[in-house]
Short mmCIF file of C-alpha atoms in Angstrom, two decimals:
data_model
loop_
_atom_site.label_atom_id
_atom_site.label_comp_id
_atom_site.label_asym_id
_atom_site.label_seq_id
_atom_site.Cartn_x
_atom_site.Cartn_y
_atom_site.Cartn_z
CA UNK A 1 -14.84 34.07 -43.50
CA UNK A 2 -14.21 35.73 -39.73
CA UNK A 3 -16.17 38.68 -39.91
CA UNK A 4 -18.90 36.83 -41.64
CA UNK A 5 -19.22 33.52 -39.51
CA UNK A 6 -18.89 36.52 -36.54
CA UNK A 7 -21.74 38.62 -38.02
CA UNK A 8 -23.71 35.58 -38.82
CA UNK A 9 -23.55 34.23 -34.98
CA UNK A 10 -24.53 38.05 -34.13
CA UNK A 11 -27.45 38.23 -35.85
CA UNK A 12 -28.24 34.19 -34.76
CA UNK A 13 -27.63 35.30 -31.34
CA UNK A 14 -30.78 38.02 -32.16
CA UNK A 15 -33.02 35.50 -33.59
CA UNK A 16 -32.29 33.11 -30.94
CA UNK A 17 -33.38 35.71 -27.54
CA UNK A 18 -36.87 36.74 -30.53
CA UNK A 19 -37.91 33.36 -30.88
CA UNK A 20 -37.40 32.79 -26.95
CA UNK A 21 -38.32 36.07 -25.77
CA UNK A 22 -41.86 35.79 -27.99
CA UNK A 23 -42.36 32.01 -26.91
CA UNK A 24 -42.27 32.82 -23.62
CA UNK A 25 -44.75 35.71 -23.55
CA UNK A 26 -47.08 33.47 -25.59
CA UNK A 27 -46.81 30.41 -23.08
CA UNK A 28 -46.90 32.78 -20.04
CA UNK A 29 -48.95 35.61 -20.01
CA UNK A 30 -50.62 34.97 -22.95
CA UNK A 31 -51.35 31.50 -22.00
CA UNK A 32 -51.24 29.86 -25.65
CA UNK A 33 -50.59 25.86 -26.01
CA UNK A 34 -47.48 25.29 -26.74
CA UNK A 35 -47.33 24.37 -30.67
CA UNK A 36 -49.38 27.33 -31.20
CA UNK A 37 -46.48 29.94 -29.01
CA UNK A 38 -43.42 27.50 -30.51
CA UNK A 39 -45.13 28.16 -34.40
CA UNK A 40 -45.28 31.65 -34.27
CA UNK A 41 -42.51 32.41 -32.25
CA UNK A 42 -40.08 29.82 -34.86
CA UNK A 43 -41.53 31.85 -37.45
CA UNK A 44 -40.77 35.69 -35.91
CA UNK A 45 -36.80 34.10 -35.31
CA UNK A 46 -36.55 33.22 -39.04
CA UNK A 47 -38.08 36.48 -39.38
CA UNK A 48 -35.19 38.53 -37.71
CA UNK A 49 -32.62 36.20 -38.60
CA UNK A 50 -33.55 37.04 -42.68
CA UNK A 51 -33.68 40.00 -41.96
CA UNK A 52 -30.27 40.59 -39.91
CA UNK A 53 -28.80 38.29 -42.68
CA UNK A 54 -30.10 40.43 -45.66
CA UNK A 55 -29.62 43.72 -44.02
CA UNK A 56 -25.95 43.37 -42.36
CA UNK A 57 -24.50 39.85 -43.08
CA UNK A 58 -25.08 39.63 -46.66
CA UNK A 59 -26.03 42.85 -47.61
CA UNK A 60 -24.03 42.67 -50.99
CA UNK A 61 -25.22 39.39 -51.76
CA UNK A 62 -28.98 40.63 -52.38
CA UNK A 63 -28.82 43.52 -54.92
CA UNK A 64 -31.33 42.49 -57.58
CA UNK A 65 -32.73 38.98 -55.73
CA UNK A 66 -35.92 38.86 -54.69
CA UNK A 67 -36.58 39.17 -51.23
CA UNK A 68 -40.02 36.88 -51.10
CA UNK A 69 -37.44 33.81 -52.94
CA UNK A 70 -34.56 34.39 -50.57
CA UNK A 71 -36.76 34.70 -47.71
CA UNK A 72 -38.56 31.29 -49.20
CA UNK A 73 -35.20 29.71 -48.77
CA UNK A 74 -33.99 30.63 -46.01
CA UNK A 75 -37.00 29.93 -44.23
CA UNK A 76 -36.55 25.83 -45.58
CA UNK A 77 -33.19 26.03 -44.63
CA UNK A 78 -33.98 27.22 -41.03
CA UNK A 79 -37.07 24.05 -41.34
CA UNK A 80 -34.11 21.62 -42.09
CA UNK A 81 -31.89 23.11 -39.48
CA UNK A 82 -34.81 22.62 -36.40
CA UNK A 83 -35.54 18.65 -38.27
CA UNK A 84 -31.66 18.49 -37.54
CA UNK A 85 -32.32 19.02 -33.75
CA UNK A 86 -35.43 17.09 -33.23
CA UNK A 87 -33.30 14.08 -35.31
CA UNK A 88 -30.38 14.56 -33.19
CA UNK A 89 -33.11 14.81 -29.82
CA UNK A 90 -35.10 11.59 -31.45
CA UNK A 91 -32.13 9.64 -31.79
CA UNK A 92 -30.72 10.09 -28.37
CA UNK A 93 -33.88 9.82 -26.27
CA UNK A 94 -35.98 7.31 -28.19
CA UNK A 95 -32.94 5.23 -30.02
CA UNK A 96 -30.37 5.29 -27.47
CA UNK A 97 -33.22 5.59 -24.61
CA UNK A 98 -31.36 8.66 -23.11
CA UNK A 99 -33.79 9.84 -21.34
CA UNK A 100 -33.49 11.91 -18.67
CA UNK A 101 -33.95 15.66 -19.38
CA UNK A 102 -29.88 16.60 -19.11
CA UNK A 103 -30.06 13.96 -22.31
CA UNK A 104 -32.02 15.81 -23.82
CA UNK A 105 -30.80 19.08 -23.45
CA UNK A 106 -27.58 17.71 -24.73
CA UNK A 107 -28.54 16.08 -27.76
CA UNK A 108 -31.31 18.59 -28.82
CA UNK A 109 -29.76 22.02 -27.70
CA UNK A 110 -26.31 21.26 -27.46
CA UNK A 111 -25.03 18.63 -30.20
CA UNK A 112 -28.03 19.49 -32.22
CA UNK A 113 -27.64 23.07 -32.12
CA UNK A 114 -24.31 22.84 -33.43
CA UNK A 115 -24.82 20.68 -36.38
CA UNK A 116 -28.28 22.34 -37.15
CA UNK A 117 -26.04 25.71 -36.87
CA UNK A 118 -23.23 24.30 -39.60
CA UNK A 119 -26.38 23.53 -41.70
CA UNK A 120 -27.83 27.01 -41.28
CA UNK A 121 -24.39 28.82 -42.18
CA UNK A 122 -23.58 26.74 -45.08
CA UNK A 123 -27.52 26.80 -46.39
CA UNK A 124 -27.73 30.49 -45.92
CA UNK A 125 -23.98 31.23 -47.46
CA UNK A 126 -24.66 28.93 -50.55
CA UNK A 127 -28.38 29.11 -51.39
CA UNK A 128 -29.82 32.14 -49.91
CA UNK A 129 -27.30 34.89 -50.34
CA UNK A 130 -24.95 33.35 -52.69
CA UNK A 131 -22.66 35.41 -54.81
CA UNK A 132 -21.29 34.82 -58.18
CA UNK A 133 -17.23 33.97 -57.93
CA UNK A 134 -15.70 37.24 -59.14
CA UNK A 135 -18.45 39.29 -57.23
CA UNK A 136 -17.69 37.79 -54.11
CA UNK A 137 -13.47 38.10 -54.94
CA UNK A 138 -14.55 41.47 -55.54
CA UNK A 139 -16.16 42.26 -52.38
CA UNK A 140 -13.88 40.43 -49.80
CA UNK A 141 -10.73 42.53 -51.59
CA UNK A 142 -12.83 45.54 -50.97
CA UNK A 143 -13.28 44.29 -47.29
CA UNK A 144 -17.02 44.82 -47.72
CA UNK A 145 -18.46 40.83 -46.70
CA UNK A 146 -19.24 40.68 -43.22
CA UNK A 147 -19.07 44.54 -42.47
CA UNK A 148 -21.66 46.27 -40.63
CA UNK A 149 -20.28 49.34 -42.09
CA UNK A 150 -18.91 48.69 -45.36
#
């Protein structure tokens, strides 16, 4: 599980500087409203992060799924990983009335990152890219799951 939880925070670590990178340009120069930039930029992340997944990560996992239903699902996992931030950011400014902007950027990018992370590693593992038993024995034995150049 190394190499894979590495090449899964690799490919994460992609998504993450997209989605930031592209929400940026669309706030800044751009000059779009802010749901509008966040939307589309949300949407490119999930985008890169499928495709890093499905290309590198879990490359063996996909031979004959379709790519429109894995993408499906890994785009509702990646929905229930942000509602997992915005609880965790809810709960601590409007429940515990933690308010000041350090509050926030603890509960919402820092303890909601992580558990929204755990969510999107075990969603993405299990229901996106899953792998029967013996095919997955199979490919860790060959060393193949979580190579970039297996």
């Amino acid at each position: 599980m190394g190499p894979e939880l590495v090449a899964f925070a690799a490919v994460g670590g992609c998504a993450y500087a997209a989605d930031l990178g592209l929400f940026v340009w669309l706030r800044g120069p751009m000059g779009w409203d802010p749901i509008t930039a966040k939307s589309l930029s949300f949407l490119a992340g999930c985008t890169v992060a499928y495709v890093g997944n499905a290309l590198g990560t879990y490359r063996h996992a996909s031979a004959g799924v379709s790519r429109l239903r894995q993408y499906g699902v890994f785009f509702a996992v990646n929905v229930a990983g942000a509602l997992v931030q915005l609880s965790c950011l809810a709960v601590s400014h409007y429940g515990l009335g933690l308010t000041s902007q350090r509050a926030d950027t603890v509960s919402g990018a820092g303890v909601g990152m992580v558990l929204a992370t755990v969510l999107r590693f075990w969603g993405t593992r299990t229901l996106v890219f899953r792998m029967s038993p013996v095919r997955r024995a199979r490919t860790v034995r060959e060393g193949r799951l979580g190579s970039w150049t297996g």
